[in-house]
Amino acid sequence: MKITTIILAAGKGTRMCSDLPKVLHKIANRPLLRHVYDMSYQLNNNAIKIVYGHGANLVRKVLADIDVSWVEQKQQLGTGHAVQQVSDQISDSDIVLILYGDVPLLKLATVKGLLANVSDKTLALLTVKLKNPTGYGRIVRDSSGKVTKIVEEKDASITEKEIVEGNTGIMAVEGNKLKKWLNQLSNHNAQGEYYLTDIIEMAVADQITIITTQPESVDEVLGVNNRIQLSHLERVYQQEQAIMLMERGVTLMDPVRFDLRGTIVKLGIDIVCDVNVIIEGENSIGNNVIIGANTHIKNSIIGDNVEILANCIIENSVVGQGCKIGPYARLRPETVLAENVHIGNFVELKKSTVASFSKINHLSYIGDATVGAQVNIGAGTITCNYDGVNKFRTIIEDGAFIGSDTQLIAPVTVGKNATIGAGSTITRDSPENQLTLSRAKQMTLAGWKRPVKHD
Ligand code: UD1
Ligand code: CA
């Protein structure tokens, strides 16, 4: 069975009140259209075509990496017109699956169920019973319960409007039949549009049976037309992910205050996330990891037995096993911590490697640095890595002790087991095993008196 999936994504999405085309709005930081693509991509033997129109350049640019053929619909004359644009790319024997680019949470299992109902005698249609079907096309059935047609809300009679079974728009049918019916569409209706839904009546006239199925949950077929619906589907999606993580051994202190905007490719067990944790991009998290409240982790690898206290930001970094981070620590891109490193409060690291058992516990900036093992960096230490034009590296060798409030003017090397006295400005390499300091001598002026005011 060869499938051609057509994703309709040309609409503007006026009610989003946005410069961004609707299908580029995001759920879990992934464009709506990308969700639909990622789901349909999992079908075997499937050629995906996307009908695009509004925001054409931007849509194609944002989704430049996906494996589809793009079909432009210059004017949006209706869903039937949209599918017509793909007609000449459909083979007679294909099974054509119609999806919407603004219906992001449809499940693969639902689509597979739909496809299983397609034959040369049938058309498969996904419908949904709705408490409030306003805006949806209604599924009209005869006295024996057989589907006879779909009527759009704006064309519906008062009795038809009472039908609560709505059209999701998602359907599948053989290519030869679809192409024939597409040729017969007209726009003689309330909206002056070419309705794809009109093919149902044509199918019935051709003795084709309409087989309907329903999704497990209504949320699967909800479209995004405004930002209220977008936020609803974001919460639905996040809840699903939270459940998936809890099932795999993660404790979420509050599943509604946890967001996964990406994937955890490698996920350990006994991970505990406090409230308001955000995990973004592609990550790996080991066993027995504790993640404190309000922590944001992005594209990072977190080893086993790591403890991250509250309010940390970790991006494109590697945190080795047994590390202790935060609270209020920031690991900027290309930070690599080996095992058992301690990074304390108000410490910022960037493009730096820190070897095992080293400690940077308070108020420091360590950028473009290579820090050895068992190094102790005192409070308020700054690597001065930037002269306004170029960046330079600081090397701190194993066992070094950097006294508090030290500035290391890069490029500079602090030797193995060297000690730097507190308050130093280090401009030259400091030899191993010795104390180096640069500090003005302290003095006391005997008999000095504070000035007093004279009238
Ligand atoms: C459509 C269905 C309706 C169904 C509803 C479900 C028709 C005629 N009606 O109505 O029965 O209940 O979806 O949400 O099919 N699009 C294009 N090009 C166009 C028009 C639309 O690509 O010229 C795309 C839109 O971007 C969107 C999808 O098709 O992704 C549906 O279009 P929309 O205008 O929302 O259809 P509805 O009027 O809601
Ligand atoms: Ca719609």
Short mmCIF file of C-alpha atoms and ligand atoms in Angstrom, two decimals:
data_model
loop_
_atom_site.label_atom_id
_atom_site.label_comp_id
_atom_site.label_asym_id
_atom_site.label_seq_id
_atom_site.Cartn_x
_atom_site.Cartn_y
_atom_site.Cartn_z
CA MET A 1 0.00 0.00 0.00
CA LYS A 2 1.45 3.31 -1.08
CA ILE A 3 0.23 6.37 0.79
CA THR A 4 0.18 9.97 -0.29
CA THR A 5 -0.39 12.27 2.64
CA ILE A 6 -1.63 15.74 1.85
CA ILE A 7 -1.25 18.24 4.67
CA LEU A 8 -3.37 21.35 4.16
CA ALA A 9 -1.48 24.35 5.48
CA ALA A 10 -2.23 27.29 3.22
CA GLY A 11 -4.63 29.15 5.49
CA LYS A 12 -3.77 32.46 7.07
CA GLY A 13 -5.11 32.04 10.54
CA THR A 14 -6.59 35.52 10.83
CA ARG A 15 -7.75 34.92 14.38
CA MET A 16 -4.22 34.32 15.62
CA CYS A 17 -3.72 38.10 15.16
CA SER A 18 -0.15 37.42 14.16
CA ASP A 19 2.46 38.17 11.54
CA LEU A 20 3.44 34.54 11.74
CA PRO A 21 1.56 32.07 9.51
CA LYS A 22 -0.69 29.96 11.72
CA VAL A 23 1.05 26.64 11.10
CA LEU A 24 4.31 28.11 12.40
CA HIS A 25 2.89 28.84 15.82
CA LYS A 26 4.31 26.36 18.25
CA ILE A 27 3.33 23.70 20.69
CA ALA A 28 6.18 22.60 22.93
CA ASN A 29 8.43 24.86 20.89
CA ARG A 30 7.70 22.91 17.71
CA PRO A 31 5.64 24.41 14.85
CA LEU A 32 2.12 23.01 14.51
CA LEU A 33 2.88 21.85 10.99
CA ARG A 34 5.98 20.07 12.24
CA HIS A 35 3.89 18.07 14.70
CA VAL A 36 1.67 16.89 11.85
CA TYR A 37 4.68 16.11 9.68
CA ASP A 38 6.51 14.21 12.44
CA MET A 39 3.45 12.05 13.07
CA SER A 40 2.76 11.28 9.40
CA TYR A 41 6.45 10.67 8.71
CA GLN A 42 6.14 7.53 10.81
CA LEU A 43 3.81 5.91 8.27
CA ASN A 44 5.59 3.47 6.00
CA ASN A 45 5.69 3.93 2.25
CA ASN A 46 4.32 7.44 2.50
CA ALA A 47 4.96 10.45 0.28
CA ILE A 48 4.07 13.68 2.07
CA LYS A 49 2.85 16.76 0.20
CA ILE A 50 2.23 20.04 1.94
CA VAL A 51 -0.15 22.56 0.43
CA TYR A 52 1.13 25.94 1.54
CA GLY A 53 0.17 29.50 0.71
CA HIS A 54 0.11 32.17 3.37
CA GLY A 55 3.58 33.11 4.57
CA ALA A 56 4.97 30.84 1.84
CA ASN A 57 8.62 31.81 2.13
CA LEU A 58 8.70 31.71 5.88
CA VAL A 59 6.90 28.38 6.12
CA ARG A 60 9.33 26.78 3.67
CA LYS A 61 12.32 28.37 5.39
CA VAL A 62 11.38 27.29 8.90
CA LEU A 63 10.66 23.75 7.73
CA ALA A 64 13.42 23.56 5.13
CA ASP A 65 14.78 20.30 6.55
CA ILE A 66 11.67 18.15 6.18
CA ASP A 67 11.29 15.51 3.51
CA VAL A 68 8.18 16.55 1.58
CA SER A 69 7.07 18.02 -1.71
CA TRP A 70 5.76 21.52 -1.37
CA VAL A 71 2.73 22.50 -3.41
CA GLU A 72 1.78 26.12 -3.51
CA GLN A 73 -1.84 27.22 -3.41
CA LYS A 74 -1.62 30.84 -4.48
CA GLN A 75 -5.20 31.72 -3.60
CA GLN A 76 -7.08 29.99 -0.82
CA LEU A 77 -10.32 29.02 -2.52
CA GLY A 78 -11.26 26.24 -0.11
CA THR A 79 -10.15 22.84 1.13
CA GLY A 80 -11.23 21.14 -2.11
CA HIS A 81 -9.24 23.65 -4.14
CA ALA A 82 -6.25 23.02 -1.89
CA VAL A 83 -6.33 19.28 -2.57
CA GLN A 84 -6.85 19.93 -6.31
CA GLN A 85 -3.39 21.53 -6.38
CA VAL A 86 -1.89 18.11 -5.66
CA SER A 87 -4.13 16.16 -8.09
CA ASP A 88 -1.47 15.60 -10.72
CA GLN A 89 0.90 14.16 -8.11
CA ILE A 90 -1.56 11.48 -7.03
CA SER A 91 -1.35 8.00 -8.59
CA ASP A 92 -4.57 6.11 -9.11
CA SER A 93 -3.60 3.31 -6.78
CA ASP A 94 -2.34 5.56 -3.96
CA ILE A 95 -4.24 5.80 -0.77
CA VAL A 96 -4.58 9.50 -0.15
CA LEU A 97 -4.65 10.69 3.44
CA ILE A 98 -5.81 14.25 4.12
CA LEU A 99 -4.45 15.97 7.22
CA TYR A 100 -4.59 19.55 8.47
CA GLY A 101 -1.46 21.50 9.34
CA ASP A 102 -3.25 23.21 12.21
CA VAL A 103 -4.45 20.01 13.92
CA PRO A 104 -1.28 19.11 15.78
CA LEU A 105 -2.13 16.38 18.26
CA LEU A 106 -3.57 13.70 15.98
CA LYS A 107 -2.17 10.31 16.92
CA LEU A 108 -0.51 7.81 14.63
CA ALA A 109 -2.73 5.01 15.96
CA THR A 110 -5.84 6.97 14.96
CA VAL A 111 -4.48 7.50 11.45
CA LYS A 112 -3.54 3.84 11.12
CA GLY A 113 -7.07 2.88 12.17
CA LEU A 114 -8.44 5.21 9.52
CA LEU A 115 -6.18 3.84 6.78
CA ALA A 116 -7.21 0.28 7.62
CA ASN A 117 -10.75 1.17 6.54
CA VAL A 118 -9.86 2.23 2.99
CA SER A 119 -10.64 -0.13 0.11
CA ASP A 120 -11.89 0.18 -3.46
CA LYS A 121 -15.43 0.22 -2.03
CA THR A 122 -14.92 2.57 0.89
CA LEU A 123 -13.84 6.00 2.03
CA ALA A 124 -12.57 6.38 5.62
CA LEU A 125 -13.65 9.47 7.51
CA LEU A 126 -12.68 10.61 10.98
CA THR A 127 -15.59 12.20 12.81
CA VAL A 128 -16.08 13.48 16.31
CA LYS A 129 -19.03 13.94 18.65
CA LEU A 130 -18.91 17.44 20.03
CA LYS A 131 -20.71 19.16 22.90
CA ASN A 132 -20.67 22.31 20.83
CA PRO A 133 -20.27 21.55 17.11
CA THR A 134 -20.49 25.21 16.03
CA GLY A 135 -18.17 25.89 13.12
CA TYR A 136 -17.79 22.26 12.12
CA GLY A 137 -19.19 20.54 9.06
CA ARG A 138 -21.95 18.17 10.18
CA ILE A 139 -22.12 14.47 9.33
CA VAL A 140 -25.53 13.78 7.79
CA ARG A 141 -26.75 10.16 8.03
CA ASP A 142 -29.83 8.46 6.58
CA SER A 143 -32.42 6.57 8.62
CA SER A 144 -30.26 3.44 8.54
CA GLY A 145 -27.30 5.38 9.94
CA LYS A 146 -25.30 5.50 6.71
CA VAL A 147 -23.38 8.71 6.01
CA THR A 148 -24.90 10.52 3.06
CA LYS A 149 -23.07 13.84 3.05
CA ILE A 150 -21.31 16.54 5.02
CA VAL A 151 -22.95 19.90 5.29
CA GLU A 152 -20.92 22.94 6.30
CA GLU A 153 -22.21 25.04 9.19
CA LYS A 154 -22.94 28.02 6.93
CA ASP A 155 -24.96 25.87 4.52
CA ALA A 156 -26.75 23.84 7.18
CA SER A 157 -30.48 23.91 7.86
CA ILE A 158 -31.73 24.40 11.40
CA THR A 159 -32.19 20.66 11.89
CA GLU A 160 -28.77 19.89 10.38
CA LYS A 161 -27.21 22.34 12.80
CA GLU A 162 -28.51 20.17 15.64
CA ILE A 163 -26.31 17.28 14.53
CA VAL A 164 -23.48 16.89 17.08
CA GLU A 165 -21.31 14.63 14.95
CA GLY A 166 -18.72 16.91 13.38
CA ASN A 167 -16.33 16.46 10.48
CA THR A 168 -12.70 16.49 11.56
CA GLY A 169 -11.68 17.00 7.92
CA ILE A 170 -9.34 14.02 8.20
CA MET A 171 -10.06 11.29 5.70
CA ALA A 172 -8.50 8.67 3.45
CA VAL A 173 -9.52 7.32 0.05
CA GLU A 174 -8.06 5.80 -3.10
CA GLY A 175 -6.38 8.20 -5.50
CA ASN A 176 -8.36 7.40 -8.64
CA LYS A 177 -11.65 8.11 -6.90
CA LEU A 178 -10.46 11.27 -5.20
CA LYS A 179 -9.17 12.71 -8.49
CA LYS A 180 -12.46 12.02 -10.22
CA TRP A 181 -14.48 13.77 -7.50
CA LEU A 182 -12.07 16.69 -7.24
CA ASN A 183 -12.81 17.38 -10.91
CA GLN A 184 -16.50 17.70 -10.14
CA LEU A 185 -16.28 20.20 -7.26
CA SER A 186 -18.04 23.51 -7.59
CA ASN A 187 -18.16 26.56 -5.38
CA HIS A 188 -21.91 27.07 -5.38
CA ASN A 189 -22.35 27.33 -1.64
CA ALA A 190 -22.69 29.87 1.14
CA GLN A 191 -18.96 30.63 1.23
CA GLY A 192 -18.23 30.48 -2.51
CA GLU A 193 -15.49 27.94 -1.77
CA TYR A 194 -14.52 24.59 -3.22
CA TYR A 195 -15.39 22.30 -0.34
CA LEU A 196 -13.48 19.04 -0.04
CA THR A 197 -16.40 17.81 2.04
CA ASP A 198 -18.58 17.70 -1.09
CA ILE A 199 -16.77 14.56 -2.21
CA ILE A 200 -18.68 12.58 0.44
CA GLU A 201 -21.97 12.99 -1.40
CA MET A 202 -20.25 12.12 -4.68
CA ALA A 203 -18.76 8.99 -3.12
CA VAL A 204 -22.14 7.87 -1.88
CA ALA A 205 -23.56 8.42 -5.39
CA ASP A 206 -20.77 6.14 -6.69
CA GLN A 207 -21.83 3.37 -4.27
CA ILE A 208 -18.84 3.98 -2.03
CA THR A 209 -19.48 3.35 1.65
CA ILE A 210 -18.28 5.97 4.12
CA ILE A 211 -16.71 4.26 7.12
CA THR A 212 -16.41 6.55 10.10
CA THR A 213 -14.14 6.19 13.10
CA GLN A 214 -13.54 8.45 16.09
CA PRO A 215 -10.34 9.45 17.83
CA GLU A 216 -9.75 8.28 21.37
CA SER A 217 -9.91 11.86 22.61
CA VAL A 218 -11.45 14.98 21.09
CA ASP A 219 -8.19 16.85 21.71
CA GLU A 220 -6.57 14.82 18.92
CA VAL A 221 -8.67 16.49 16.27
CA LEU A 222 -8.92 20.00 17.66
CA GLY A 223 -7.58 22.66 15.36
CA VAL A 224 -5.82 25.84 16.31
CA ASN A 225 -7.62 28.96 15.17
CA ASN A 226 -6.72 31.34 18.00
CA ARG A 227 -4.27 31.59 20.87
CA ILE A 228 -6.79 30.29 23.39
CA GLN A 229 -7.00 27.02 21.49
CA LEU A 230 -3.23 27.04 21.11
CA SER A 231 -2.75 27.29 24.87
CA HIS A 232 -5.31 24.54 25.46
CA LEU A 233 -3.47 22.14 23.16
CA GLU A 234 -0.13 23.09 24.71
CA ARG A 235 -1.49 22.00 28.10
CA VAL A 236 -2.96 18.80 26.65
CA TYR A 237 0.39 17.98 25.06
CA GLN A 238 2.35 18.78 28.21
CA GLN A 239 0.05 16.63 30.30
CA GLU A 240 0.62 13.67 27.95
CA GLN A 241 4.37 14.11 28.23
CA ALA A 242 4.23 14.43 32.00
CA ILE A 243 2.33 11.16 32.19
CA MET A 244 4.81 9.49 29.86
CA LEU A 245 7.72 10.63 32.06
CA MET A 246 6.06 9.57 35.30
CA GLU A 247 5.36 6.15 33.77
CA ARG A 248 9.06 5.85 33.03
CA GLY A 249 10.22 6.62 36.55
CA VAL A 250 10.32 10.39 36.90
CA THR A 251 8.77 12.10 39.93
CA LEU A 252 7.13 15.39 39.01
CA MET A 253 6.28 17.33 42.14
CA ASP A 254 3.47 18.91 40.15
CA PRO A 255 2.85 17.56 36.63
CA VAL A 256 0.99 20.71 35.61
CA ARG A 257 4.01 22.81 36.46
CA PHE A 258 6.49 20.96 34.29
CA ASP A 259 7.22 21.53 30.62
CA LEU A 260 9.12 19.39 28.17
CA ARG A 261 9.74 21.33 24.97
CA GLY A 262 11.73 18.71 23.14
CA THR A 263 12.97 15.27 24.01
CA ILE A 264 14.91 13.41 26.64
CA VAL A 265 16.70 10.97 24.39
CA LYS A 266 18.26 9.05 27.23
CA LEU A 267 16.17 9.08 30.38
CA GLY A 268 17.26 7.52 33.65
CA ILE A 269 15.06 6.51 36.56
CA ASP A 270 14.46 8.14 39.92
CA ILE A 271 14.69 11.62 38.54
CA VAL A 272 12.87 14.16 40.69
CA CYS A 273 11.72 17.46 39.20
CA ASP A 274 10.49 20.19 41.47
CA VAL A 275 7.93 22.69 40.21
CA ASN A 276 8.40 24.88 37.14
CA VAL A 277 11.17 22.89 35.57
CA ILE A 278 11.52 23.43 31.81
CA ILE A 279 13.43 20.97 29.68
CA GLU A 280 14.01 22.06 26.11
CA GLY A 281 15.65 20.67 22.97
CA GLU A 282 17.49 17.35 22.97
CA ASN A 283 18.68 16.16 26.35
CA SER A 284 19.94 13.18 28.24
CA ILE A 285 19.37 12.79 31.98
CA GLY A 286 20.88 10.01 34.09
CA ASN A 287 19.64 8.11 37.13
CA ASN A 288 18.94 9.68 40.53
CA VAL A 289 19.01 13.23 39.31
CA ILE A 290 17.34 15.95 41.35
CA ILE A 291 16.26 19.07 39.50
CA GLY A 292 15.27 22.01 41.67
CA ALA A 293 12.41 24.43 41.17
CA ASN A 294 12.47 26.91 38.26
CA THR A 295 15.40 25.27 36.53
CA HIS A 296 15.71 25.45 32.76
CA ILE A 297 17.76 22.80 30.98
CA LYS A 298 18.35 22.99 27.25
CA ASN A 299 20.25 20.64 24.91
CA SER A 300 22.31 19.21 27.72
CA ILE A 301 23.63 15.96 29.10
CA ILE A 302 23.17 15.43 32.83
CA GLY A 303 24.95 12.46 34.38
CA ASP A 304 23.87 10.11 37.18
CA ASN A 305 23.43 11.36 40.75
CA VAL A 306 23.54 15.02 39.81
CA GLU A 307 21.82 17.50 42.07
CA ILE A 308 20.69 20.75 40.52
CA LEU A 309 19.28 23.19 43.03
CA ALA A 310 16.63 25.81 42.29
CA ASN A 311 16.81 28.52 39.64
CA CYS A 312 19.60 27.22 37.42
CA ILE A 313 19.94 27.69 33.67
CA ILE A 314 21.90 25.02 31.84
CA GLU A 315 22.33 25.25 28.09
CA ASN A 316 24.33 23.12 25.64
CA SER A 317 26.38 21.77 28.50
CA VAL A 318 27.56 18.48 29.93
CA VAL A 319 27.25 17.87 33.66
CA GLY A 320 29.19 14.82 34.84
CA GLN A 321 27.95 12.36 37.41
CA GLY A 322 27.77 13.44 41.01
CA CYS A 323 27.97 17.16 40.26
CA LYS A 324 26.16 19.64 42.47
CA ILE A 325 24.92 22.77 40.77
CA GLY A 326 23.27 25.93 42.04
CA PRO A 327 21.10 27.43 43.30
CA TYR A 328 21.20 30.29 40.78
CA ALA A 329 23.97 28.90 38.60
CA ARG A 330 24.20 29.49 34.88
CA LEU A 331 25.99 27.07 32.59
CA ARG A 332 26.24 28.66 29.18
CA PRO A 333 27.03 26.75 25.96
CA GLU A 334 30.05 24.49 25.79
CA THR A 335 30.46 24.08 29.50
CA VAL A 336 31.70 20.60 30.31
CA LEU A 337 31.88 19.47 33.91
CA ALA A 338 33.56 16.18 34.81
CA GLU A 339 32.42 14.13 37.82
CA ASN A 340 31.73 15.57 41.25
CA VAL A 341 32.22 19.21 40.38
CA HIS A 342 30.49 21.76 42.60
CA ILE A 343 29.13 24.92 41.05
CA GLY A 344 27.52 27.23 43.57
CA ASN A 345 25.27 30.27 43.58
CA PHE A 346 25.67 33.13 41.16
CA VAL A 347 28.37 31.35 39.19
CA GLU A 348 28.40 31.70 35.41
CA LEU A 349 30.41 29.38 33.21
CA LYS A 350 30.87 29.61 29.46
CA LYS A 351 32.92 27.50 27.04
CA SER A 352 34.86 26.02 29.92
CA THR A 353 35.84 22.57 31.03
CA VAL A 354 36.16 21.74 34.68
CA ALA A 355 37.81 18.47 35.73
CA SER A 356 36.65 16.28 38.60
CA PHE A 357 36.22 17.36 42.22
CA SER A 358 36.78 21.04 41.49
CA LYS A 359 34.72 23.69 43.25
CA ILE A 360 33.50 27.06 42.09
CA ASN A 361 31.11 27.85 44.86
CA HIS A 362 30.26 31.54 44.84
CA LEU A 363 29.80 34.56 42.59
CA SER A 364 32.25 33.85 39.79
CA TYR A 365 32.56 34.17 36.02
CA ILE A 366 34.58 31.43 34.37
CA GLY A 367 34.65 31.79 30.59
CA ASP A 368 36.96 30.26 27.97
CA ALA A 369 38.77 28.38 30.70
CA THR A 370 40.27 24.96 31.21
CA VAL A 371 40.09 24.10 34.88
CA GLY A 372 41.91 21.03 36.18
CA ALA A 373 40.91 18.54 38.85
CA GLN A 374 40.55 19.40 42.54
CA VAL A 375 40.82 23.10 41.89
CA ASN A 376 39.22 25.49 44.35
CA ILE A 377 38.10 28.80 42.92
CA GLY A 378 37.26 31.37 45.58
CA ALA A 379 34.30 33.72 45.66
CA GLY A 380 34.24 36.53 43.15
CA THR A 381 36.83 35.12 40.77
CA ILE A 382 36.66 36.43 37.21
CA THR A 383 38.38 35.20 34.09
CA CYS A 384 38.93 38.35 32.06
CA ASN A 385 38.69 36.58 28.73
CA TYR A 386 37.82 39.43 26.39
CA ASP A 387 39.79 42.50 25.42
CA GLY A 388 36.92 43.99 23.47
CA VAL A 389 37.96 42.30 20.25
CA ASN A 390 39.41 38.87 20.93
CA LYS A 391 38.75 36.11 23.41
CA PHE A 392 41.57 34.36 25.27
CA ARG A 393 41.79 31.24 27.38
CA THR A 394 42.62 30.81 31.01
CA ILE A 395 44.22 27.56 32.11
CA ILE A 396 44.09 26.55 35.74
CA GLU A 397 45.97 23.32 36.40
CA ASP A 398 45.15 20.52 38.83
CA GLY A 399 45.05 21.32 42.50
CA ALA A 400 45.34 25.09 42.12
CA PHE A 401 43.74 27.33 44.73
CA ILE A 402 42.45 30.70 43.52
CA GLY A 403 41.89 33.16 46.35
CA SER A 404 38.69 35.17 46.43
CA ASP A 405 38.18 38.25 44.30
CA THR A 406 40.90 37.34 41.83
CA GLN A 407 40.93 38.51 38.23
CA LEU A 408 42.75 36.25 35.82
CA ILE A 409 43.67 38.31 32.76
CA ALA A 410 43.72 35.83 29.86
CA PRO A 411 45.69 34.40 28.21
CA VAL A 412 47.16 33.15 31.43
CA THR A 413 48.04 29.86 33.10
CA VAL A 414 47.96 29.04 36.78
CA GLY A 415 50.30 26.09 37.42
CA LYS A 416 49.63 22.84 39.20
CA ASN A 417 48.98 23.24 42.93
CA ALA A 418 49.69 26.96 42.69
CA THR A 419 48.00 29.29 45.15
CA ILE A 420 46.80 32.75 44.18
CA GLY A 421 46.39 35.20 47.03
CA ALA A 422 42.97 36.76 47.43
CA GLY A 423 42.34 40.03 45.66
CA SER A 424 45.00 39.49 42.99
CA THR A 425 45.03 40.66 39.42
CA ILE A 426 46.98 37.95 37.63
CA THR A 427 48.44 39.03 34.31
CA ARG A 428 51.32 36.58 33.97
CA ASP A 429 51.59 32.81 34.27
CA SER A 430 51.79 31.70 37.89
CA PRO A 431 54.25 28.89 38.66
CA GLU A 432 53.18 25.61 40.16
CA ASN A 433 53.37 24.88 43.86
CA GLN A 434 53.97 28.53 44.80
CA LEU A 435 51.99 31.43 46.16
CA THR A 436 51.48 34.25 43.70
CA LEU A 437 49.70 37.43 44.58
CA SER A 438 49.47 40.99 43.38
CA ARG A 439 48.16 43.20 46.04
CA ALA A 440 48.98 46.73 47.20
CA LYS A 441 50.58 46.64 50.64
CA GLN A 442 48.17 47.55 53.43
CA MET A 443 49.14 50.55 55.53
CA THR A 444 47.78 52.44 58.50
CA LEU A 445 48.36 56.19 59.05
CA ALA A 446 48.91 56.71 62.72
CA GLY A 447 47.24 59.79 64.20
CA TRP A 448 45.06 60.40 61.13
CA LYS A 449 41.87 62.30 61.92
CA ARG A 450 38.65 62.49 59.98
CA PRO A 451 38.03 65.92 58.49
CA VAL A 452 35.46 68.02 60.34
CA LYS A 453 33.17 70.73 59.00
CA HIS A 454 34.18 74.37 59.64
CA ASP A 455 31.36 76.99 59.62
C1 UD1 B 1 -13.18 22.47 7.49
C2 UD1 B 1 -14.22 21.52 6.93
C3 UD1 B 1 -15.25 21.27 8.01
C4 UD1 B 1 -14.60 20.71 9.24
C5 UD1 B 1 -13.50 21.62 9.73
C6 UD1 B 1 -12.73 20.96 10.84
C7 UD1 B 1 -14.40 21.96 4.55
C8 UD1 B 1 -15.14 22.64 3.49
N1 UD1 B 1 -14.82 22.13 5.79
O1 UD1 B 1 -13.82 23.68 7.75
O2 UD1 B 1 -16.21 20.34 7.54
O3 UD1 B 1 -15.55 20.50 10.27
O4 UD1 B 1 -12.58 21.91 8.66
O5 UD1 B 1 -11.83 21.89 11.38
O6 UD1 B 1 -13.45 21.26 4.27
N2 UD1 B 1 -6.92 25.31 3.82
C9 UD1 B 1 -6.04 25.45 2.76
N3 UD1 B 1 -6.48 26.10 1.65
C10 UD1 B 1 -7.72 26.61 1.55
C11 UD1 B 1 -8.59 26.48 2.64
C12 UD1 B 1 -8.15 25.80 3.77
O7 UD1 B 1 -4.91 25.00 2.82
O8 UD1 B 1 -8.03 27.18 0.49
C13 UD1 B 1 -6.43 24.61 5.02
C14 UD1 B 1 -6.36 25.50 6.23
O9 UD1 B 1 -5.06 26.07 6.36
C15 UD1 B 1 -6.64 24.52 7.37
C16 UD1 B 1 -7.55 23.50 6.74
O10 UD1 B 1 -7.36 23.60 5.34
O11 UD1 B 1 -5.50 23.86 7.81
C17 UD1 B 1 -9.01 23.71 7.10
O12 UD1 B 1 -9.40 24.97 6.64
P1 UD1 B 1 -10.43 25.85 7.41
O13 UD1 B 1 -10.67 27.08 6.67
O14 UD1 B 1 -10.06 25.94 8.83
O15 UD1 B 1 -11.74 24.93 7.26
P2 UD1 B 1 -13.07 25.10 8.03
O16 UD1 B 1 -13.89 26.12 7.38
O17 UD1 B 1 -12.83 25.20 9.48
CA CA B 2 -10.78 25.38 10.90
#
